[in-house]
Coordinates of C-alpha atoms in Angstrom, one line a residue:
X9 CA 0.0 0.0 0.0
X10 CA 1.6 3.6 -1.2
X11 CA 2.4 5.9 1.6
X12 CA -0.4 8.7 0.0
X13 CA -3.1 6.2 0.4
X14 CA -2.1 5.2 4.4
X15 CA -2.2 8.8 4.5
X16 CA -5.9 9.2 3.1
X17 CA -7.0 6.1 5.2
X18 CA -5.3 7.5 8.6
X19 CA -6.7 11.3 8.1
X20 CA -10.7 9.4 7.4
X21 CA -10.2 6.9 10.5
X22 CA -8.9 10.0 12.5
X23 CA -11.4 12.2 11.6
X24 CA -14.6 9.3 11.7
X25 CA -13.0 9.0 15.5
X26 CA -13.0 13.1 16.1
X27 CA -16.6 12.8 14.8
X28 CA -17.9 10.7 18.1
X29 CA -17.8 14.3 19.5
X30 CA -20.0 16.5 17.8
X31 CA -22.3 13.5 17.4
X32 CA -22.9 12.4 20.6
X33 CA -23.7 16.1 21.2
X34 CA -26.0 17.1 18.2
X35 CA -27.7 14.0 16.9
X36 CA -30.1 14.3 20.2
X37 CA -30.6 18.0 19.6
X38 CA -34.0 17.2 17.2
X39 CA -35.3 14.6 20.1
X40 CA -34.9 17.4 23.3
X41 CA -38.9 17.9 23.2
X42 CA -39.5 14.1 22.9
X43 CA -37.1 13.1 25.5
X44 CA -38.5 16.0 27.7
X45 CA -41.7 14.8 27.5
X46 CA -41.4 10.3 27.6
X47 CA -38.8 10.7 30.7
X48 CA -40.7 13.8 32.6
X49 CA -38.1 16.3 32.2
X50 CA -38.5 19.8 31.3
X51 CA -35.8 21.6 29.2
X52 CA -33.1 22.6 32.0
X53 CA -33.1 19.1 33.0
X54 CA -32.3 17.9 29.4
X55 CA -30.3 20.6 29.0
X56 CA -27.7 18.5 31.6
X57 CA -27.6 15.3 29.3
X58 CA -25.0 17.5 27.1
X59 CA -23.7 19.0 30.5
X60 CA -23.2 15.9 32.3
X61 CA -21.6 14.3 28.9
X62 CA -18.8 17.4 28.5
X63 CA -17.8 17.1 32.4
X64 CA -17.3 13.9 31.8
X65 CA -15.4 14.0 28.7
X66 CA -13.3 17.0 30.3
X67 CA -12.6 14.8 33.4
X68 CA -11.5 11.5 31.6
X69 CA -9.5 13.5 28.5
X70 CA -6.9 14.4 31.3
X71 CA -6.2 10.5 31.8
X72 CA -6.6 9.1 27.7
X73 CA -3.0 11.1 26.9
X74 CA -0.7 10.1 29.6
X75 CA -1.9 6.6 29.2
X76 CA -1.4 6.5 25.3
X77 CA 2.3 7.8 26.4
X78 CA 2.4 4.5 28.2
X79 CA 0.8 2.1 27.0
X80 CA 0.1 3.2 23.2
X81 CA -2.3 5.1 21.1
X82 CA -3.8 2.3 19.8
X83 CA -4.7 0.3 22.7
X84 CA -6.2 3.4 24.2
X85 CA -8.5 4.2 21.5
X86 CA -9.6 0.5 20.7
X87 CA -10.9 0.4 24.8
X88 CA -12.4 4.0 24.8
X89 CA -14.5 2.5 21.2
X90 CA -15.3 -0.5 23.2
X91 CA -16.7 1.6 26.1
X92 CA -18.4 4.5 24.2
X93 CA -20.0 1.2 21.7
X94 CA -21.2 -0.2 25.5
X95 CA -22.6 3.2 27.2
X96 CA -24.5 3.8 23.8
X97 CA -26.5 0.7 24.2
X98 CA -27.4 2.0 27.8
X99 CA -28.2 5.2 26.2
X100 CA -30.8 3.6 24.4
X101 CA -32.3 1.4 27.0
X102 CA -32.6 3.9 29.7
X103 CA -36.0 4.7 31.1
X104 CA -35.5 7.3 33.0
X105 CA -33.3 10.8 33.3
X106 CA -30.9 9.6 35.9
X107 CA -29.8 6.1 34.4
X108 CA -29.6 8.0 30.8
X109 CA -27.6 11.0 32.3
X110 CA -25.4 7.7 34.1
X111 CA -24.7 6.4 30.4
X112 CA -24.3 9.9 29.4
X113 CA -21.3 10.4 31.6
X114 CA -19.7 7.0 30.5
X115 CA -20.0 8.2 26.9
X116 CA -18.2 11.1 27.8
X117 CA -15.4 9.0 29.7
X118 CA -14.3 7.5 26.6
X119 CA -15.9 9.9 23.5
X120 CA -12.7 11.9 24.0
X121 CA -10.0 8.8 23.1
X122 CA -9.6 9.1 19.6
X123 CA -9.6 12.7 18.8
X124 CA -7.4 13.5 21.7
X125 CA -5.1 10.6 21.3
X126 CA -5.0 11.3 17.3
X127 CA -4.2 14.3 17.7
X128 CA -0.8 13.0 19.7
X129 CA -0.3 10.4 16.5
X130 CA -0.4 12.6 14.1
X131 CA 2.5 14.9 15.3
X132 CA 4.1 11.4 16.3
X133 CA 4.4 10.7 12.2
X134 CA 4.4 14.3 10.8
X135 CA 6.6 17.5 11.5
X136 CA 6.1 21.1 10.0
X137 CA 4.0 21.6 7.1
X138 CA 2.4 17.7 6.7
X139 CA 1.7 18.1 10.4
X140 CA 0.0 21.0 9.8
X141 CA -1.5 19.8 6.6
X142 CA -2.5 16.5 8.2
X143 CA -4.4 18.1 11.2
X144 CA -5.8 20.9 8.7
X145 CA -7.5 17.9 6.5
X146 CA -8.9 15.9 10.1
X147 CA -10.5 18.9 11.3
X148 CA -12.1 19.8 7.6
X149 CA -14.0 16.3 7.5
X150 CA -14.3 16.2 11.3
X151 CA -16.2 19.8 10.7
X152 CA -19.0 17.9 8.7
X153 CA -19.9 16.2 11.7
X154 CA -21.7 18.7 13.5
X155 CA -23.4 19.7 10.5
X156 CA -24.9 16.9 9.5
X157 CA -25.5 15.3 13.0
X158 CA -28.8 17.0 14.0
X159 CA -29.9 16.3 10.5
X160 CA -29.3 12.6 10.4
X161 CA -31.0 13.2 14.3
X162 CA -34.2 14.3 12.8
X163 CA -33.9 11.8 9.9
X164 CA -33.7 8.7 12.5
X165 CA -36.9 10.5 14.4
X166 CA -38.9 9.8 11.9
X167 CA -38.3 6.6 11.4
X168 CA -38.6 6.2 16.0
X169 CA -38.4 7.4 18.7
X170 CA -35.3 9.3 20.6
X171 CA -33.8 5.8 21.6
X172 CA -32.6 5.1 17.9
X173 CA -30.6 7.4 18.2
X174 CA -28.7 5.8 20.6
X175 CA -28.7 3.0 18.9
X176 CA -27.2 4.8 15.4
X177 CA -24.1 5.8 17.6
X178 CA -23.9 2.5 18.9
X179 CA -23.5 1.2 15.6
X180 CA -21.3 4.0 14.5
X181 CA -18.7 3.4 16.6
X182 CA -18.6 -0.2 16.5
X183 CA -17.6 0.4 12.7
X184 CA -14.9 3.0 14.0
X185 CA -13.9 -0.2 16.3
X186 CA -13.6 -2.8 13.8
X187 CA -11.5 0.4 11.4
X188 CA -9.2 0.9 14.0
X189 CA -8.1 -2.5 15.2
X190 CA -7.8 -3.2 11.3
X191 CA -5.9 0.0 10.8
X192 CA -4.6 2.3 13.2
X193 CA -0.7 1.9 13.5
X194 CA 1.0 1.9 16.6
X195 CA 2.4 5.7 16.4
X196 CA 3.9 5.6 20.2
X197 CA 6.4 2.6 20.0
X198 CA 7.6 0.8 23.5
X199 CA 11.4 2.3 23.5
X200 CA 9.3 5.9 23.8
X201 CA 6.9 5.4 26.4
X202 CA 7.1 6.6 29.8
X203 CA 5.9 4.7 32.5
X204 CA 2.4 6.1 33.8
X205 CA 3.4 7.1 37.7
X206 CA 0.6 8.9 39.6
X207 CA 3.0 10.8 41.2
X208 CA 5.1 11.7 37.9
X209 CA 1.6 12.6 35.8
X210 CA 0.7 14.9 38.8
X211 CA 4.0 16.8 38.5
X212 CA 3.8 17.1 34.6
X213 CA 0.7 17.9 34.6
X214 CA 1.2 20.7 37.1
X215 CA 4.3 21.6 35.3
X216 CA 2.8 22.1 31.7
X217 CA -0.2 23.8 33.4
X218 CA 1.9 26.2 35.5
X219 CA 3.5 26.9 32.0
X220 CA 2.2 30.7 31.4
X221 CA 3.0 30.1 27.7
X222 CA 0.6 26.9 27.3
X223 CA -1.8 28.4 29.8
X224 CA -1.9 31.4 27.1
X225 CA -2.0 29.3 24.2
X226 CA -4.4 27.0 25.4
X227 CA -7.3 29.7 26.9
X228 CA -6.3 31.7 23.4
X229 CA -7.6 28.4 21.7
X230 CA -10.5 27.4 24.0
X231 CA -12.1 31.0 23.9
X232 CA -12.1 31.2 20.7
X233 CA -13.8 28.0 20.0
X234 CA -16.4 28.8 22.7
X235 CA -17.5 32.1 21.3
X236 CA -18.9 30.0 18.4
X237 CA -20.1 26.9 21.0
X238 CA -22.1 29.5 22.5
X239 CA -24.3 29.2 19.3
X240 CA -24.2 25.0 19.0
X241 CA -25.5 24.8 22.7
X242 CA -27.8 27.2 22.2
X243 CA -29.4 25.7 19.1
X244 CA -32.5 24.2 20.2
X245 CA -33.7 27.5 21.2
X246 CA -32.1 29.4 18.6
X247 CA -33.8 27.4 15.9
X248 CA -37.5 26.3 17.6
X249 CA -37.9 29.2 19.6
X250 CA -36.2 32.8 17.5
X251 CA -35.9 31.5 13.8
X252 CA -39.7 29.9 14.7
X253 CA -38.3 26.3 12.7
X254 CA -39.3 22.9 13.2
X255 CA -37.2 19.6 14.7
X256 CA -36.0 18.9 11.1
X257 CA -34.5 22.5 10.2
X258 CA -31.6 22.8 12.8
X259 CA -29.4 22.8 9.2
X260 CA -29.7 26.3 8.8
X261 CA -27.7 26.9 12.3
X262 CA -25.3 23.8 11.6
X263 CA -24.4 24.4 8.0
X264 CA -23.6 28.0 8.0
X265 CA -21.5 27.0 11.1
X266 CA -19.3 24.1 9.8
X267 CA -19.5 25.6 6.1
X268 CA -17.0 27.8 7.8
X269 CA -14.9 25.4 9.4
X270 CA -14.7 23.6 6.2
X271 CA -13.6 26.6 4.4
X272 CA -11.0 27.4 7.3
X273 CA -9.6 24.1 7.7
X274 CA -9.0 24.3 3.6
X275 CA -7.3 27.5 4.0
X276 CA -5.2 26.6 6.7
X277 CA -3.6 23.3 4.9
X278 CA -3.3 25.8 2.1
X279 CA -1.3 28.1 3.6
X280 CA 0.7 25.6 5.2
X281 CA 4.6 26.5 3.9
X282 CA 3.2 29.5 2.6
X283 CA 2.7 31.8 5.2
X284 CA 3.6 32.0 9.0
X285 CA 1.3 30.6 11.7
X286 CA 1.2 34.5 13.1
X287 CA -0.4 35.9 10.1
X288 CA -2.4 33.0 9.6
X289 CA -3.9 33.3 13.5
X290 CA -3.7 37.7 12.7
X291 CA -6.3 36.3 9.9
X292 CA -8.7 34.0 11.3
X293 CA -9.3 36.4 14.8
X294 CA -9.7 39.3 12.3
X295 CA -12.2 37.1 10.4
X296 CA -14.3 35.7 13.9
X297 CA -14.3 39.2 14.9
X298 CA -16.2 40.3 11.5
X299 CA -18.5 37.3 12.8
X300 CA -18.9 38.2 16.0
X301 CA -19.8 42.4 14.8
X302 CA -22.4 41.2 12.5
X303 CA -24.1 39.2 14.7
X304 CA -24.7 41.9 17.1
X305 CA -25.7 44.4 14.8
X306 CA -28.4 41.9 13.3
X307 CA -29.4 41.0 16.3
X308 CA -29.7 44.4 17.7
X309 CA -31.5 46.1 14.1
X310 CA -33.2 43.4 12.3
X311 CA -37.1 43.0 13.1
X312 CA -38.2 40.1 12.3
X313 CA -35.5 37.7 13.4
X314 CA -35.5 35.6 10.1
X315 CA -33.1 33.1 7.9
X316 CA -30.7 32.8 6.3
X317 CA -29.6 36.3 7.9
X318 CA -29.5 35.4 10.9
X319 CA -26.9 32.6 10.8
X320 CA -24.6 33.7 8.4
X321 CA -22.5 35.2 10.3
X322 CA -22.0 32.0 11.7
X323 CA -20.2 31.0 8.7
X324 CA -17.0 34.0 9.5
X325 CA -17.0 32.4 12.9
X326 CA -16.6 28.9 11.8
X327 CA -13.4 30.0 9.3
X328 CA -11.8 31.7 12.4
X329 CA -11.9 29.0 14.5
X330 CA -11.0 26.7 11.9
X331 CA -7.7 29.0 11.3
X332 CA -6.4 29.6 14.5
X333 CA -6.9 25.7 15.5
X334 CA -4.4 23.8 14.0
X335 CA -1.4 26.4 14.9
X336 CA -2.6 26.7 18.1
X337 CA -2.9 23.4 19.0
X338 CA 0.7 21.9 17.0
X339 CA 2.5 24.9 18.8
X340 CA 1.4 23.3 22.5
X341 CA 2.4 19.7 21.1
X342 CA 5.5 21.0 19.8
X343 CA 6.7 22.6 23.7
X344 CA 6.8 18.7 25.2
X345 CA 7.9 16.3 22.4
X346 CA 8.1 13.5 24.8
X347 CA 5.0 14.4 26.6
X348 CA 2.6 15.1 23.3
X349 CA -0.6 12.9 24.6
X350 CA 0.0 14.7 28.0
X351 CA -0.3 18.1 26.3
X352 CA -3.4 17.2 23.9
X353 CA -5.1 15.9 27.3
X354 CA -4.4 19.2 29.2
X355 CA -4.8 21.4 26.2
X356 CA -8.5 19.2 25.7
X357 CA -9.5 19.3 28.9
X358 CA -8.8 23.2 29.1
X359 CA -11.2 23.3 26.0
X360 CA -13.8 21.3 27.5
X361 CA -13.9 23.0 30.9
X362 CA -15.2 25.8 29.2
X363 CA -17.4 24.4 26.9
X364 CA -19.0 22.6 29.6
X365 CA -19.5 26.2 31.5
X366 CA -20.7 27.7 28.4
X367 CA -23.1 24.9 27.8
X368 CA -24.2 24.3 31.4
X369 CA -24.4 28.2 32.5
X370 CA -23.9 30.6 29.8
X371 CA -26.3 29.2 27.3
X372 CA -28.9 28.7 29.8
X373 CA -28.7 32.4 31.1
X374 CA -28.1 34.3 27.3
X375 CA -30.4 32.2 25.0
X376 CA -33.5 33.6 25.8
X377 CA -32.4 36.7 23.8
X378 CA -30.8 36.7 20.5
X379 CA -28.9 39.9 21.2
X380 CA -27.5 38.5 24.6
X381 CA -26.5 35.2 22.8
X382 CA -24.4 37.4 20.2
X383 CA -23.0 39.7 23.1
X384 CA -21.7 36.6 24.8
X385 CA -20.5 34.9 21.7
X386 CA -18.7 38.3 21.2
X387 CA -16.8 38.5 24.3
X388 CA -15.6 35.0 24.1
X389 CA -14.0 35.3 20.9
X390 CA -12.6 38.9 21.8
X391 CA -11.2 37.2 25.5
X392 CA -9.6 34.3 22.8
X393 CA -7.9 36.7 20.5
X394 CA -6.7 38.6 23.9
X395 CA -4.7 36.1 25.3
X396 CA -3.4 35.4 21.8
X397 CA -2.0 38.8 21.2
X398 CA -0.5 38.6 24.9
X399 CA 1.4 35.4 23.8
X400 CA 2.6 37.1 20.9
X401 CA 3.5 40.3 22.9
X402 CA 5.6 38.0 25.3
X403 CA 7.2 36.2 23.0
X404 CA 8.7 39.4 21.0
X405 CA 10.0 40.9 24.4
X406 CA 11.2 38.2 26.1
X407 CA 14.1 35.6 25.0
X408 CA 12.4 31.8 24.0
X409 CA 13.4 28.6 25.1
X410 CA 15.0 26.2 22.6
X411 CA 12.1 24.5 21.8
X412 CA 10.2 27.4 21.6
X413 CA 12.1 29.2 19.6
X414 CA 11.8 26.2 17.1
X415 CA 8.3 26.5 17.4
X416 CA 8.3 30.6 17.0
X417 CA 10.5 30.2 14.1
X418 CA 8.8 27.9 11.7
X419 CA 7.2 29.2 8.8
X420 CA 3.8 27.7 9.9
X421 CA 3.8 27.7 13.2
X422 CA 3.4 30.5 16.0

C-alpha cells in the first residue's frame, strides 16, 4: 500500500474518531422535546444530558494522553471504542433521566479517546508543514460532523423514537472499532513510552499547566472555539424558539456554522509552507471578529429575526476558528515532544472545561435573547484573541526557550 493512500485512510479513521464528539452532542438535539416529555423532564433538566456528557469527557481526557504515552495510542483508543460502543446501548435502553444521564457520563469517559489521542499520532508521524496539513484535512471532514449530525437526528426520528438514536451511535462506533483494530498503527512505540506514575503525571501535569505560555495558548484556543459553542448549545432555542423552525430545520444553524470550518480548515492546509502561523492566527481572529460584529448588529437592528440572515454570520465564525486551531494546538504539542498525549489531554481538557460552562451556565442564562447570545459569543472570541495577542506580545520581548524558539521560528507555526 503507497504511503499517499495510508495517508488518506489515517486522516478518514482519524477524523470518523474526532466525529464521536459532535455526534454524541447534536444527533439528540432534534429529540430534546421528545425526551422531555417520555422521561418527565422539562428543558433545564435535558439541558444536563449535554452538561453531564462534557464534564465527563473533560474529566477523563486528562487521563486518555498520559496513558497512550504508556501504554500506546492504539490500545487506548480501541478500549475508549469499546466503552463508548457499551454506554451507547445503555443510552438507548434507559427509562428514565438519571440512568440516561449515568450512560451519558460513560460516553463522555471515553468519547474523548480518539480525537485526543489522534491528535498525539499525528504529530508522532508528521513534523512542520504535513503536520500541519495533516491536522488541517482531520478537522475539515471532522467539521461535517456537527453539521450533519442534527440532521441525520431528525432523519432517525422519523423513522422512531429518541432511543434510535442511541442506537445509530452505537452502531457507528462499532464500525470506528472494527477500522481501528484493522488500521490504526501503533504511532507511540515501546522504546518511547514513559511509565504512567501517579505521582510523575501529577508533576507534569502541574508543570505544563503552570507553563504561562501553554496556559496562554491554550485559553487563546478554548475561547475562541467557545465564542462559536455558545451558538451550537444554544441551538435548540435558537432554531424552535427565535428562527420559529421545526425539529428537522436545525441545518440552517449547523451548515452555516461548519461551512466555515470547512472553508478554514481548507485554507489553513493551504497556507501551510506559505505563510507564517502569526499571520495565519492575525487572519482567522480578524475574520471571527467580523462574525462576532455582525451578529450583534443583526441582532440588535433586524425585526423580524429571520433566515438565512441570521446565521450567516456563523459561517466568518466557523473560518476563524478553523484557522487559529491547528497552529494553536501543533505549537502546544510541539513545547513537550516526549509528553505530546499529555499536552493534547491538558490542552483538551482546558477546552472542554469551558465548553462545559458555556453549555451548562452561559447558554442557559443568554439564549433567551438573540442579542444577549451574540453579546456573549462576542466576548468570548474577543477574550480568545486577547490572550493570543499577549502570547505574541511576550514572546517578541522576552528571549524563547529552545524548543520554543523552534516553534516561534517555523514558517507555519506561532
Amino acid at each position: 500500500m503507497s504511503a499517499s493512500v495510508s495517508t488518506r485512510r489515517l486522516t478518514w479513521l482519524l477524523a470518523g474518531l474526532s466525529m464521536i464528539g459532535p455526534f454524541c452532542i447534536d444527533t439528540i438535539f432534534p429529540a430534546f422535546l421528545q425526551m422531555g416529555a417520555q422521561l418527565d423532564a422539562g428543558p433545564l433538566a435535558i439541558q444536563q444530558t449535554i452538561s453531564v456528557y462534557l464534564i465527563a469527557y473533560a474529566a477523563m481526557s486528562i487521563v486518555h494522553g498520559p496513558l497512550s504515552d504508556a501504554i500506546g495510542r492504539r490500545s487506548v483508543i480501541v478500549g475508549g471504542m469499546v466503552v463508548f460502543t457499551l454506554a451507547s446501548v445503555g443510552c438507548a435502553l434507559s427509562k428514565d433521566l438519571p440512568t440516561l444521564l449515568a450512560f451519558r457520563a460513560v460516553q463522555g469517559l471515553s468519547a474523548g479517546a480518539g480525537q485526543i489521542v489522534g491528535r498525539a499520532a499525528i504529530r508522532d508521524l508528521f513534523h512542520g508543514d504535513d503536520a500541519q496539513r495533516l491536522m488541517s484535512q482531520v478537522s475539515m471532514l471532522f467539521g461535517i460532523a456537527p453539521a450533519i449530525a442534527p440532521i441525520v437526528g431528525g432523519w432517525i426520528l422519523g423513522w422512531g423514537e429518541w432511543p434510535v438514536i442511541f442506537w445509530f451511535l452505537t452502531a457507528f462506533s462499532a464500525v470506528l472499532l472494527l477500522a481501528t483494530w484493522l488500521w490504526f498503527p501503533e504511532t507511540n512505540p515501546p522504546a518511547a513510552r514513559m511509565p504512567l506514575v501517579a505521582r510523575s503525571l501529577v508533576r507534569d501535569y502541574a508543570a505544563i499547566f503552570m507553563n504561562p505560555r501553554f496556559q496562554r495558548l491554550a485559553a487563546a484556543g478554548s475561547f475562541n472555539f467557545a465564542g462559536m459553542f455558545l451558538y451550537i448549545a444554544s441551538a435548540p432555542v435558537f432554531v424552535m424558539q427565535h428562527l420559529h423552525l421545526g425539529e428537522g430545520d436545525f441545518a440552517w444553524l449547523f451548515i452555516p456554522t461548519i461551512g466555515g470550518m470547512v472553508t478554514g480548515s481548507y485554507l489553513s492546509g493551504r497556507a501551510a509552507g506559505r505563510m507564517s502561523g502569526d499571520r495565519s492566527t492575525s487572519i482567522g481572529f480578524m475574520i471571527g471578529g467580523i462574525g462576532a460584529v455582525l451578529h450583534i448588529a443583526y441582532a440588535a437592528f433586524a425585526d423580524p429575526f429571520t433566515i438565512p440572515w441570521a446565521v450567516l454570520p456563523l459561517f466568518l465564525t466557523g473560518v476563524g476558528v478553523a484557522l487559529v486551531f491547528p497552529i494553536l494546538t501543533l505549537a502546544i504539542l510541539d513545547m513537550y515532544p516526549r509528553q505530546r498525549g499529555s499536552a493534547s489531554s491538558l490542552q483538551a481538557f482546558t477546552s472542554l472545561v469551558v465548553a462545559a460552562l458555556v453549555s451548562g451556565a452561559m447558554s442557559p442564562w443568554l439564549s433567551h435573547d438573540p442579542l444577549h447570545l451574540a453579546l456573549g459569543s462576542a466576548a468570548l472570541t474577543l477574550l480568545g484573541w486577547m490572550f493570543w495577542r499577549w502570547e505574541r506580545n511576550v514572546c517578541r520581548r522576552l528571549p524563547a526557550t529552545p524548543s520554543e524558539v523552534a516553534v516561534v521560528e517555523s514558517p507555519n507555526q506561532l
